[in-house]
């Protein structure tokens, strides 16, 4: 059987007294997109840098394309593309010059000019790295990660700080890499990015995996009923009005003055049906509650993250 | 999840490293372009040596002893040129590459560390060749008459190569262990101190006798002394300068190999 693209088992990495990664395990399949999703400081970058061979694990086992990156770096480097979170390019090097250099390190590179054009960098090809915009620098780093036609690429926060158009271009490229059979492991703190791109999402918090699976698996592919209302709703009374196997969750609004967000779930197959919605609204009417923004929708990774960690993904 | 058949396309994996010589040539060309594009570095490597050579050859501000002034100054300024490129320029350039994660990023490419050092050395030698050509042309224009003939030129080249090894390893040692700002300050300071004390412009025997052995143990003094023996006196460089340079090169390389931190 073919080995996994990345196999991390019980990885531990400490910096002095701080434990950045505390026994983390996950597997990334070849030719698939795997997203490490978590807030800043969760240990995503440390994990990916151990896989890239930049850092040594304090404990645990890491295999990339079946090899140990700490000892087989020379064999892995031609096969693995890397996009660091920032920098990595001499400030005086011009965009095109840098991509041609990285291409020259590989036996059968993608023509650098084609890649520049795809990523909208043709007009910036003669611009020194320090004078590129943040988004152009990110795209150049992405181009350099894939120019050598690797089997596997590690992308650390590939769309952080990009405008929507550049983010779309990056997503398209990741989609094309996947279609061509290139394995992609990316870190992100945008749940939309993970939902959209990843075959498998590994949710990381405080250096540990808190959930791992496809988006469908993580969100149970289930619908829930949601509405906003003033804090202090009598959820016990609402629950009593609903069929057995129902659940009510609530989360505070962004500020104390904002209404709470309530989610009503049922374990009935297919989620909340018309009758279920009617039961909830009837209870609201009887109790003088206006359920603002009432909707039935699928749970998002954001909800899953909130549920698992008690924190919002984007605020951390 | 259903298994997909990957379609053939632009990014269909076809990994592989280029041959080492191609990687080194590409990296060396990049290093060379970056060096020649850097104005401050050109000031240090070209403008200052040329100004010192012409200025002090045409005026008698400093006492260089008997003989034509340019005959004394040309070897010193050649030594300074090598110091500025192999040590100061390389230390500062590499220090900032380390700071900006360039060394780390290159470490993720098929280019090995050996390949990177080889490329940096090749680029340094190219710049030095350019410096030697320009400085020799200026010196000849000022009436320089080097002694030693072809054998002398060969000796001089040997000394310059040995000094390049010593200065490069010390420059990389500095770049790989200190913060970029500290390297910037330190490398410039060392340049000025060695310019003053190392027999570049001022004969070493003008310093107090007690200090002379210390100064002669410096790599820059070994280089200026050796070059003058060859190009002024027309003799072999002598064992001491060669031994001093070789020791510095060996110590610098051993320490850099041990202590250099790539990020």
PDB file of N, CA and C in Angstrom, chain A residues 215-294:
ATOM      1  N   UNK A 215     -15.224  17.916   6.015  1.00  0.00           N
ATOM      2  CA  UNK A 215     -16.142  18.946   6.497  1.00  0.00           C
ATOM      3  C   UNK A 215     -17.492  18.333   6.850  1.00  0.00           C
ATOM      4  N   UNK A 216     -17.973  17.423   6.007  1.00  0.00           N
ATOM      5  CA  UNK A 216     -19.264  16.774   6.269  1.00  0.00           C
ATOM      6  C   UNK A 216     -19.247  16.014   7.585  1.00  0.00           C
ATOM      7  N   UNK A 217     -18.155  15.287   7.797  1.00  0.00           N
ATOM      8  CA  UNK A 217     -18.074  14.521   9.041  1.00  0.00           C
ATOM      9  C   UNK A 217     -18.037  15.448  10.244  1.00  0.00           C
ATOM     10  N   UNK A 218     -17.265  16.523  10.134  1.00  0.00           N
ATOM     11  CA  UNK A 218     -17.093  17.408  11.281  1.00  0.00           C
ATOM     12  C   UNK A 218     -18.375  18.148  11.620  1.00  0.00           C
ATOM     13  N   UNK A 219     -19.120  18.516  10.607  1.00  0.00           N
ATOM     14  CA  UNK A 219     -20.343  19.285  10.864  1.00  0.00           C
ATOM     15  C   UNK A 219     -21.546  18.361  10.948  1.00  0.00           C
ATOM     16  N   UNK A 220     -21.314  17.048  10.893  1.00  0.00           N
ATOM     17  CA  UNK A 220     -22.378  16.040  10.878  1.00  0.00           C
ATOM     18  C   UNK A 220     -23.254  16.197   9.646  1.00  0.00           C
ATOM     19  N   UNK A 221     -22.874  17.055   8.735  1.00  0.00           N
ATOM     20  CA  UNK A 221     -23.685  17.354   7.566  1.00  0.00           C
ATOM     21  C   UNK A 221     -25.116  17.659   7.981  1.00  0.00           C
ATOM     22  N   UNK A 222     -25.271  18.241   9.171  1.00  0.00           N
ATOM     23  CA  UNK A 222     -26.616  18.424   9.711  1.00  0.00           C
ATOM     24  C   UNK A 222     -27.071  19.865   9.640  1.00  0.00           C
ATOM     25  N   UNK A 223     -28.340  20.011   9.508  1.00  0.00           N
ATOM     26  CA  UNK A 223     -28.943  21.338   9.531  1.00  0.00           C
ATOM     27  C   UNK A 223     -29.277  21.681  10.981  1.00  0.00           C
ATOM     28  N   UNK A 224     -29.344  22.926  11.250  1.00  0.00           N
ATOM     29  CA  UNK A 224     -29.843  23.341  12.562  1.00  0.00           C
ATOM     30  C   UNK A 224     -30.683  24.595  12.367  1.00  0.00           C
ATOM     31  N   UNK A 225     -31.498  24.885  13.353  1.00  0.00           N
ATOM     32  CA  UNK A 225     -32.323  26.079  13.275  1.00  0.00           C
ATOM     33  C   UNK A 225     -31.672  27.136  14.140  1.00  0.00           C
ATOM     34  N   UNK A 226     -31.569  28.314  13.574  1.00  0.00           N
ATOM     35  CA  UNK A 226     -30.874  29.377  14.291  1.00  0.00           C
ATOM     36  C   UNK A 226     -31.694  30.631  14.369  1.00  0.00           C
ATOM     37  N   UNK A 227     -31.536  31.341  15.443  1.00  0.00           N
ATOM     38  CA  UNK A 227     -32.119  32.688  15.503  1.00  0.00           C
ATOM     39  C   UNK A 227     -31.380  33.494  16.557  1.00  0.00           C
ATOM     40  N   UNK A 228     -31.584  34.804  16.495  1.00  0.00           N
ATOM     41  CA  UNK A 228     -31.010  35.692  17.501  1.00  0.00           C
ATOM     42  C   UNK A 228     -32.150  36.204  18.388  1.00  0.00           C
ATOM     43  N   UNK A 229     -31.866  36.296  19.667  1.00  0.00           N
ATOM     44  CA  UNK A 229     -32.854  36.838  20.596  1.00  0.00           C
ATOM     45  C   UNK A 229     -32.126  37.375  21.807  1.00  0.00           C
ATOM     46  N   UNK A 230     -32.887  38.129  22.622  1.00  0.00           N
ATOM     47  CA  UNK A 230     -32.262  38.718  23.809  1.00  0.00           C
ATOM     48  C   UNK A 230     -31.718  37.608  24.704  1.00  0.00           C
ATOM     49  N   UNK A 231     -30.687  37.946  25.469  1.00  0.00           N
ATOM     50  CA  UNK A 231     -30.099  36.963  26.386  1.00  0.00           C
ATOM     51  C   UNK A 231     -31.135  36.546  27.430  1.00  0.00           C
ATOM     52  N   UNK A 232     -30.924  35.386  28.030  1.00  0.00           N
ATOM     53  CA  UNK A 232     -31.774  34.956  29.134  1.00  0.00           C
ATOM     54  C   UNK A 232     -33.035  34.225  28.711  1.00  0.00           C
ATOM     55  N   UNK A 233     -33.031  33.680  27.510  1.00  0.00           N
ATOM     56  CA  UNK A 233     -34.160  32.880  27.040  1.00  0.00           C
ATOM     57  C   UNK A 233     -34.312  31.655  27.946  1.00  0.00           C
ATOM     58  N   UNK A 234     -35.535  31.256  28.241  1.00  0.00           N
ATOM     59  CA  UNK A 234     -35.751  30.087  29.090  1.00  0.00           C
ATOM     60  C   UNK A 234     -35.603  28.831  28.224  1.00  0.00           C
ATOM     61  N   UNK A 235     -34.347  28.394  28.036  1.00  0.00           N
ATOM     62  CA  UNK A 235     -34.099  27.293  27.109  1.00  0.00           C
ATOM     63  C   UNK A 235     -34.692  25.987  27.628  1.00  0.00           C
ATOM     64  N   UNK A 236     -34.792  25.860  28.938  1.00  0.00           N
ATOM     65  CA  UNK A 236     -35.388  24.642  29.506  1.00  0.00           C
ATOM     66  C   UNK A 236     -36.829  24.483  29.069  1.00  0.00           C
ATOM     67  N   UNK A 237     -37.563  25.583  29.098  1.00  0.00           N
ATOM     68  CA  UNK A 237     -38.969  25.565  28.704  1.00  0.00           C
ATOM     69  C   UNK A 237     -39.092  25.259  27.207  1.00  0.00           C
ATOM     70  N   UNK A 238     -38.183  25.854  26.403  1.00  0.00           N
ATOM     71  CA  UNK A 238     -38.203  25.593  24.956  1.00  0.00           C
ATOM     72  C   UNK A 238     -37.936  24.115  24.691  1.00  0.00           C
ATOM     73  N   UNK A 239     -36.955  23.571  25.382  1.00  0.00           N
ATOM     74  CA  UNK A 239     -36.574  22.170  25.201  1.00  0.00           C
ATOM     75  C   UNK A 239     -37.752  21.252  25.539  1.00  0.00           C
ATOM     76  N   UNK A 240     -38.500  21.632  26.580  1.00  0.00           N
ATOM     77  CA  UNK A 240     -39.633  20.812  27.007  1.00  0.00           C
ATOM     78  C   UNK A 240     -40.704  20.741  25.931  1.00  0.00           C
ATOM     79  N   UNK A 241     -40.794  21.823  25.115  1.00  0.00           N
ATOM     80  CA  UNK A 241     -41.816  21.865  24.062  1.00  0.00           C
ATOM     81  C   UNK A 241     -41.416  21.045  22.846  1.00  0.00           C
ATOM     82  N   UNK A 242     -40.128  20.688  22.761  1.00  0.00           N
ATOM     83  CA  UNK A 242     -39.612  20.025  21.559  1.00  0.00           C
ATOM     84  C   UNK A 242     -39.587  18.508  21.736  1.00  0.00           C
ATOM     85  N   UNK A 243     -39.532  17.778  20.603  1.00  0.00           N
ATOM     86  CA  UNK A 243     -39.457  16.322  20.706  1.00  0.00           C
ATOM     87  C   UNK A 243     -38.157  15.874  21.392  1.00  0.00           C
ATOM     88  N   UNK A 244     -38.156  14.663  21.927  1.00  0.00           N
ATOM     89  CA  UNK A 244     -36.956  14.126  22.564  1.00  0.00           C
ATOM     90  C   UNK A 244     -35.814  14.092  21.548  1.00  0.00           C
ATOM     91  N   UNK A 245     -34.567  14.224  22.041  1.00  0.00           N
ATOM     92  CA  UNK A 245     -33.408  14.203  21.144  1.00  0.00           C
ATOM     93  C   UNK A 245     -33.093  15.571  20.594  1.00  0.00           C
ATOM     94  N   UNK A 246     -33.728  16.615  21.124  1.00  0.00           N
ATOM     95  CA  UNK A 246     -33.406  17.973  20.672  1.00  0.00           C
ATOM     96  C   UNK A 246     -32.377  18.585  21.620  1.00  0.00           C
ATOM     97  N   UNK A 247     -31.757  19.666  21.137  1.00  0.00           N
ATOM     98  CA  UNK A 247     -30.707  20.313  21.914  1.00  0.00           C
ATOM     99  C   UNK A 247     -30.789  21.813  21.638  1.00  0.00           C
ATOM    100  N   UNK A 248     -30.537  22.626  22.637  1.00  0.00           N
ATOM    101  CA  UNK A 248     -30.495  24.079  22.420  1.00  0.00           C
ATOM    102  C   UNK A 248     -29.118  24.582  22.857  1.00  0.00           C
ATOM    103  N   UNK A 249     -28.448  25.292  21.956  1.00  0.00           N
ATOM    104  CA  UNK A 249     -27.149  25.891  22.299  1.00  0.00           C
ATOM    105  C   UNK A 249     -27.274  27.396  22.203  1.00  0.00           C
ATOM    106  N   UNK A 250     -26.504  28.074  23.016  1.00  0.00           N
ATOM    107  CA  UNK A 250     -26.533  29.530  22.898  1.00  0.00           C
ATOM    108  C   UNK A 250     -25.127  30.064  22.985  1.00  0.00           C
ATOM    109  N   UNK A 251     -24.925  31.204  22.335  1.00  0.00           N
ATOM    110  CA  UNK A 251     -23.616  31.858  22.379  1.00  0.00           C
ATOM    111  C   UNK A 251     -23.847  33.341  22.505  1.00  0.00           C
ATOM    112  N   UNK A 252     -23.052  34.031  23.329  1.00  0.00           N
ATOM    113  CA  UNK A 252     -23.242  35.471  23.489  1.00  0.00           C
ATOM    114  C   UNK A 252     -22.922  36.206  22.191  1.00  0.00           C
ATOM    115  N   UNK A 253     -23.508  37.373  22.030  1.00  0.00           N
ATOM    116  CA  UNK A 253     -23.208  38.215  20.872  1.00  0.00           C
ATOM    117  C   UNK A 253     -21.846  38.854  21.025  1.00  0.00           C
ATOM    118  N   UNK A 254     -21.491  39.629  20.015  1.00  0.00           N
ATOM    119  CA  UNK A 254     -20.157  40.240  20.006  1.00  0.00           C
ATOM    120  C   UNK A 254     -19.986  41.203  21.175  1.00  0.00           C
ATOM    121  N   UNK A 255     -21.020  41.953  21.508  1.00  0.00           N
ATOM    122  CA  UNK A 255     -20.943  42.841  22.670  1.00  0.00           C
ATOM    123  C   UNK A 255     -22.105  42.494  23.612  1.00  0.00           C
ATOM    124  N   UNK A 256     -22.035  43.014  24.828  1.00  0.00           N
ATOM    125  CA  UNK A 256     -23.054  42.705  25.825  1.00  0.00           C
ATOM    126  C   UNK A 256     -24.439  43.149  25.356  1.00  0.00           C
ATOM    127  N   UNK A 257     -24.478  44.226  24.565  1.00  0.00           N
ATOM    128  CA  UNK A 257     -25.757  44.768  24.122  1.00  0.00           C
ATOM    129  C   UNK A 257     -26.368  43.929  22.990  1.00  0.00           C
ATOM    130  N   UNK A 258     -25.523  43.164  22.280  1.00  0.00           N
ATOM    131  CA  UNK A 258     -26.024  42.376  21.149  1.00  0.00           C
ATOM    132  C   UNK A 258     -26.840  41.189  21.650  1.00  0.00           C
ATOM    133  N   UNK A 259     -27.794  40.741  20.823  1.00  0.00           N
ATOM    134  CA  UNK A 259     -28.571  39.565  21.223  1.00  0.00           C
ATOM    135  C   UNK A 259     -27.709  38.304  21.207  1.00  0.00           C
ATOM    136  N   UNK A 260     -28.157  37.313  21.951  1.00  0.00           N
ATOM    137  CA  UNK A 260     -27.510  36.011  21.913  1.00  0.00           C
ATOM    138  C   UNK A 260     -27.871  35.291  20.622  1.00  0.00           C
ATOM    139  N   UNK A 261     -27.009  34.348  20.257  1.00  0.00           N
ATOM    140  CA  UNK A 261     -27.313  33.518  19.091  1.00  0.00           C
ATOM    141  C   UNK A 261     -27.748  32.147  19.627  1.00  0.00           C
ATOM    142  N   UNK A 262     -28.911  31.690  19.191  1.00  0.00           N
ATOM    143  CA  UNK A 262     -29.400  30.388  19.652  1.00  0.00           C
ATOM    144  C   UNK A 262     -29.426  29.410  18.486  1.00  0.00           C
ATOM    145  N   UNK A 263     -29.006  28.184  18.771  1.00  0.00           N
ATOM    146  CA  UNK A 263     -29.055  27.127  17.764  1.00  0.00           C
ATOM    147  C   UNK A 263     -29.873  25.978  18.336  1.00  0.00           C
ATOM    148  N   UNK A 264     -30.862  25.544  17.571  1.00  0.00           N
ATOM    149  CA  UNK A 264     -31.705  24.430  18.021  1.00  0.00           C
ATOM    150  C   UNK A 264     -31.445  23.252  17.107  1.00  0.00           C
ATOM    151  N   UNK A 265     -31.027  22.148  17.702  1.00  0.00           N
ATOM    152  CA  UNK A 265     -30.680  20.968  16.903  1.00  0.00           C
ATOM    153  C   UNK A 265     -31.624  19.827  17.239  1.00  0.00           C
ATOM    154  N   UNK A 266     -31.774  18.938  16.255  1.00  0.00           N
ATOM    155  CA  UNK A 266     -32.564  17.742  16.512  1.00  0.00           C
ATOM    156  C   UNK A 266     -31.803  16.561  15.954  1.00  0.00           C
ATOM    157  N   UNK A 267     -31.961  15.393  16.588  1.00  0.00           N
ATOM    158  CA  UNK A 267     -31.278  14.226  16.024  1.00  0.00           C
ATOM    159  C   UNK A 267     -32.174  13.498  15.026  1.00  0.00           C
ATOM    160  N   UNK A 268     -33.308  14.086  14.708  1.00  0.00           N
ATOM    161  CA  UNK A 268     -34.168  13.482  13.678  1.00  0.00           C
ATOM    162  C   UNK A 268     -33.436  13.500  12.344  1.00  0.00           C
ATOM    163  N   UNK A 269     -33.565  12.420  11.564  1.00  0.00           N
ATOM    164  CA  UNK A 269     -32.890  12.395  10.260  1.00  0.00           C
ATOM    165  C   UNK A 269     -33.352  13.566   9.396  1.00  0.00           C
ATOM    166  N   UNK A 270     -32.416  14.202   8.717  1.00  0.00           N
ATOM    167  CA  UNK A 270     -32.781  15.318   7.849  1.00  0.00           C
ATOM    168  C   UNK A 270     -32.865  16.637   8.573  1.00  0.00           C
ATOM    169  N   UNK A 271     -32.696  16.633   9.914  1.00  0.00           N
ATOM    170  CA  UNK A 271     -32.651  17.888  10.649  1.00  0.00           C
ATOM    171  C   UNK A 271     -34.034  18.480  10.866  1.00  0.00           C
ATOM    172  N   UNK A 272     -34.072  19.754  11.174  1.00  0.00           N
ATOM    173  CA  UNK A 272     -35.349  20.397  11.515  1.00  0.00           C
ATOM    174  C   UNK A 272     -36.283  20.450  10.309  1.00  0.00           C
ATOM    175  N   UNK A 273     -37.473  19.829  10.437  1.00  0.00           N
ATOM    176  CA  UNK A 273     -38.480  19.882   9.367  1.00  0.00           C
ATOM    177  C   UNK A 273     -39.444  21.015   9.639  1.00  0.00           C
ATOM    178  N   UNK A 274     -40.414  21.214   8.753  1.00  0.00           N
ATOM    179  CA  UNK A 274     -41.385  22.303   8.899  1.00  0.00           C
ATOM    180  C   UNK A 274     -42.104  22.272  10.243  1.00  0.00           C
ATOM    181  N   UNK A 275     -42.425  21.062  10.696  1.00  0.00           N
ATOM    182  CA  UNK A 275     -43.162  20.941  11.958  1.00  0.00           C
ATOM    183  C   UNK A 275     -42.306  21.399  13.133  1.00  0.00           C
ATOM    184  N   UNK A 276     -41.041  21.016  13.073  1.00  0.00           N
ATOM    185  CA  UNK A 276     -40.092  21.368  14.122  1.00  0.00           C
ATOM    186  C   UNK A 276     -39.968  22.893  14.215  1.00  0.00           C
ATOM    187  N   UNK A 277     -39.868  23.523  13.017  1.00  0.00           N
ATOM    188  CA  UNK A 277     -39.763  24.985  12.982  1.00  0.00           C
ATOM    189  C   UNK A 277     -41.020  25.609  13.580  1.00  0.00           C
ATOM    190  N   UNK A 278     -42.163  25.030  13.228  1.00  0.00           N
ATOM    191  CA  UNK A 278     -43.439  25.554  13.739  1.00  0.00           C
ATOM    192  C   UNK A 278     -43.481  25.441  15.258  1.00  0.00           C
ATOM    193  N   UNK A 279     -42.997  24.337  15.803  1.00  0.00           N
ATOM    194  CA  UNK A 279     -42.991  24.153  17.256  1.00  0.00           C
ATOM    195  C   UNK A 279     -42.165  25.249  17.926  1.00  0.00           C
ATOM    196  N   UNK A 280     -41.001  25.534  17.321  1.00  0.00           N
ATOM    197  CA  UNK A 280     -40.144  26.559  17.911  1.00  0.00           C
ATOM    198  C   UNK A 280     -40.808  27.929  17.846  1.00  0.00           C
ATOM    199  N   UNK A 281     -41.372  28.265  16.673  1.00  0.00           N
ATOM    200  CA  UNK A 281     -41.968  29.615  16.539  1.00  0.00           C
ATOM    201  C   UNK A 281     -43.218  29.746  17.400  1.00  0.00           C
ATOM    202  N   UNK A 282     -43.971  28.642  17.549  1.00  0.00           N
ATOM    203  CA  UNK A 282     -45.138  28.671  18.421  1.00  0.00           C
ATOM    204  C   UNK A 282     -44.715  28.962  19.851  1.00  0.00           C
ATOM    205  N   UNK A 283     -43.651  28.285  20.276  1.00  0.00           N
ATOM    206  CA  UNK A 283     -43.143  28.518  21.638  1.00  0.00           C
ATOM    207  C   UNK A 283     -42.700  29.974  21.779  1.00  0.00           C
ATOM    208  N   UNK A 284     -42.047  30.501  20.734  1.00  0.00           N
ATOM    209  CA  UNK A 284     -41.591  31.899  20.777  1.00  0.00           C
ATOM    210  C   UNK A 284     -42.780  32.846  20.932  1.00  0.00           C
ATOM    211  N   UNK A 285     -43.835  32.589  20.120  1.00  0.00           N
ATOM    212  CA  UNK A 285     -45.019  33.447  20.164  1.00  0.00           C
ATOM    213  C   UNK A 285     -45.636  33.404  21.555  1.00  0.00           C
ATOM    214  N   UNK A 286     -45.720  32.206  22.137  1.00  0.00           N
ATOM    215  CA  UNK A 286     -46.336  32.041  23.450  1.00  0.00           C
ATOM    216  C   UNK A 286     -45.523  32.739  24.523  1.00  0.00           C
ATOM    217  N   UNK A 287     -44.208  32.894  24.282  1.00  0.00           N
ATOM    218  CA  UNK A 287     -43.353  33.479  25.313  1.00  0.00           C
ATOM    219  C   UNK A 287     -42.906  34.901  24.983  1.00  0.00           C
ATOM    220  N   UNK A 288     -43.516  35.491  23.949  1.00  0.00           N
ATOM    221  CA  UNK A 288     -43.209  36.886  23.619  1.00  0.00           C
ATOM    222  C   UNK A 288     -41.786  37.090  23.130  1.00  0.00           C
ATOM    223  N   UNK A 289     -41.240  36.077  22.453  1.00  0.00           N
ATOM    224  CA  UNK A 289     -39.862  36.184  21.947  1.00  0.00           C
ATOM    225  C   UNK A 289     -39.900  36.392  20.439  1.00  0.00           C
ATOM    226  N   UNK A 290     -39.181  37.419  19.974  1.00  0.00           N
ATOM    227  CA  UNK A 290     -39.079  37.612  18.523  1.00  0.00           C
ATOM    228  C   UNK A 290     -37.793  36.943  18.037  1.00  0.00           C
ATOM    229  N   UNK A 291     -37.907  35.824  17.301  1.00  0.00           N
ATOM    230  CA  UNK A 291     -36.687  35.154  16.830  1.00  0.00           C
ATOM    231  C   UNK A 291     -36.149  35.848  15.581  1.00  0.00           C
ATOM    232  N   UNK A 292     -35.239  36.771  15.785  1.00  0.00           N
ATOM    233  CA  UNK A 292     -34.704  37.530  14.642  1.00  0.00           C
ATOM    234  C   UNK A 292     -33.759  36.659  13.812  1.00  0.00           C
ATOM    235  N   UNK A 293     -33.775  36.894  12.512  1.00  0.00           N
ATOM    236  CA  UNK A 293     -32.861  36.176  11.605  1.00  0.00           C
ATOM    237  C   UNK A 293     -33.068  34.680  11.639  1.00  0.00           C
ATOM    238  N   UNK A 294     -34.313  34.264  11.811  1.00  0.00           N
ATOM    239  CA  UNK A 294     -34.585  32.825  11.892  1.00  0.00           C
ATOM    240  C   UNK A 294     -34.221  32.130  10.582  1.00  0.00           C
TER     241      UNK A 294
END
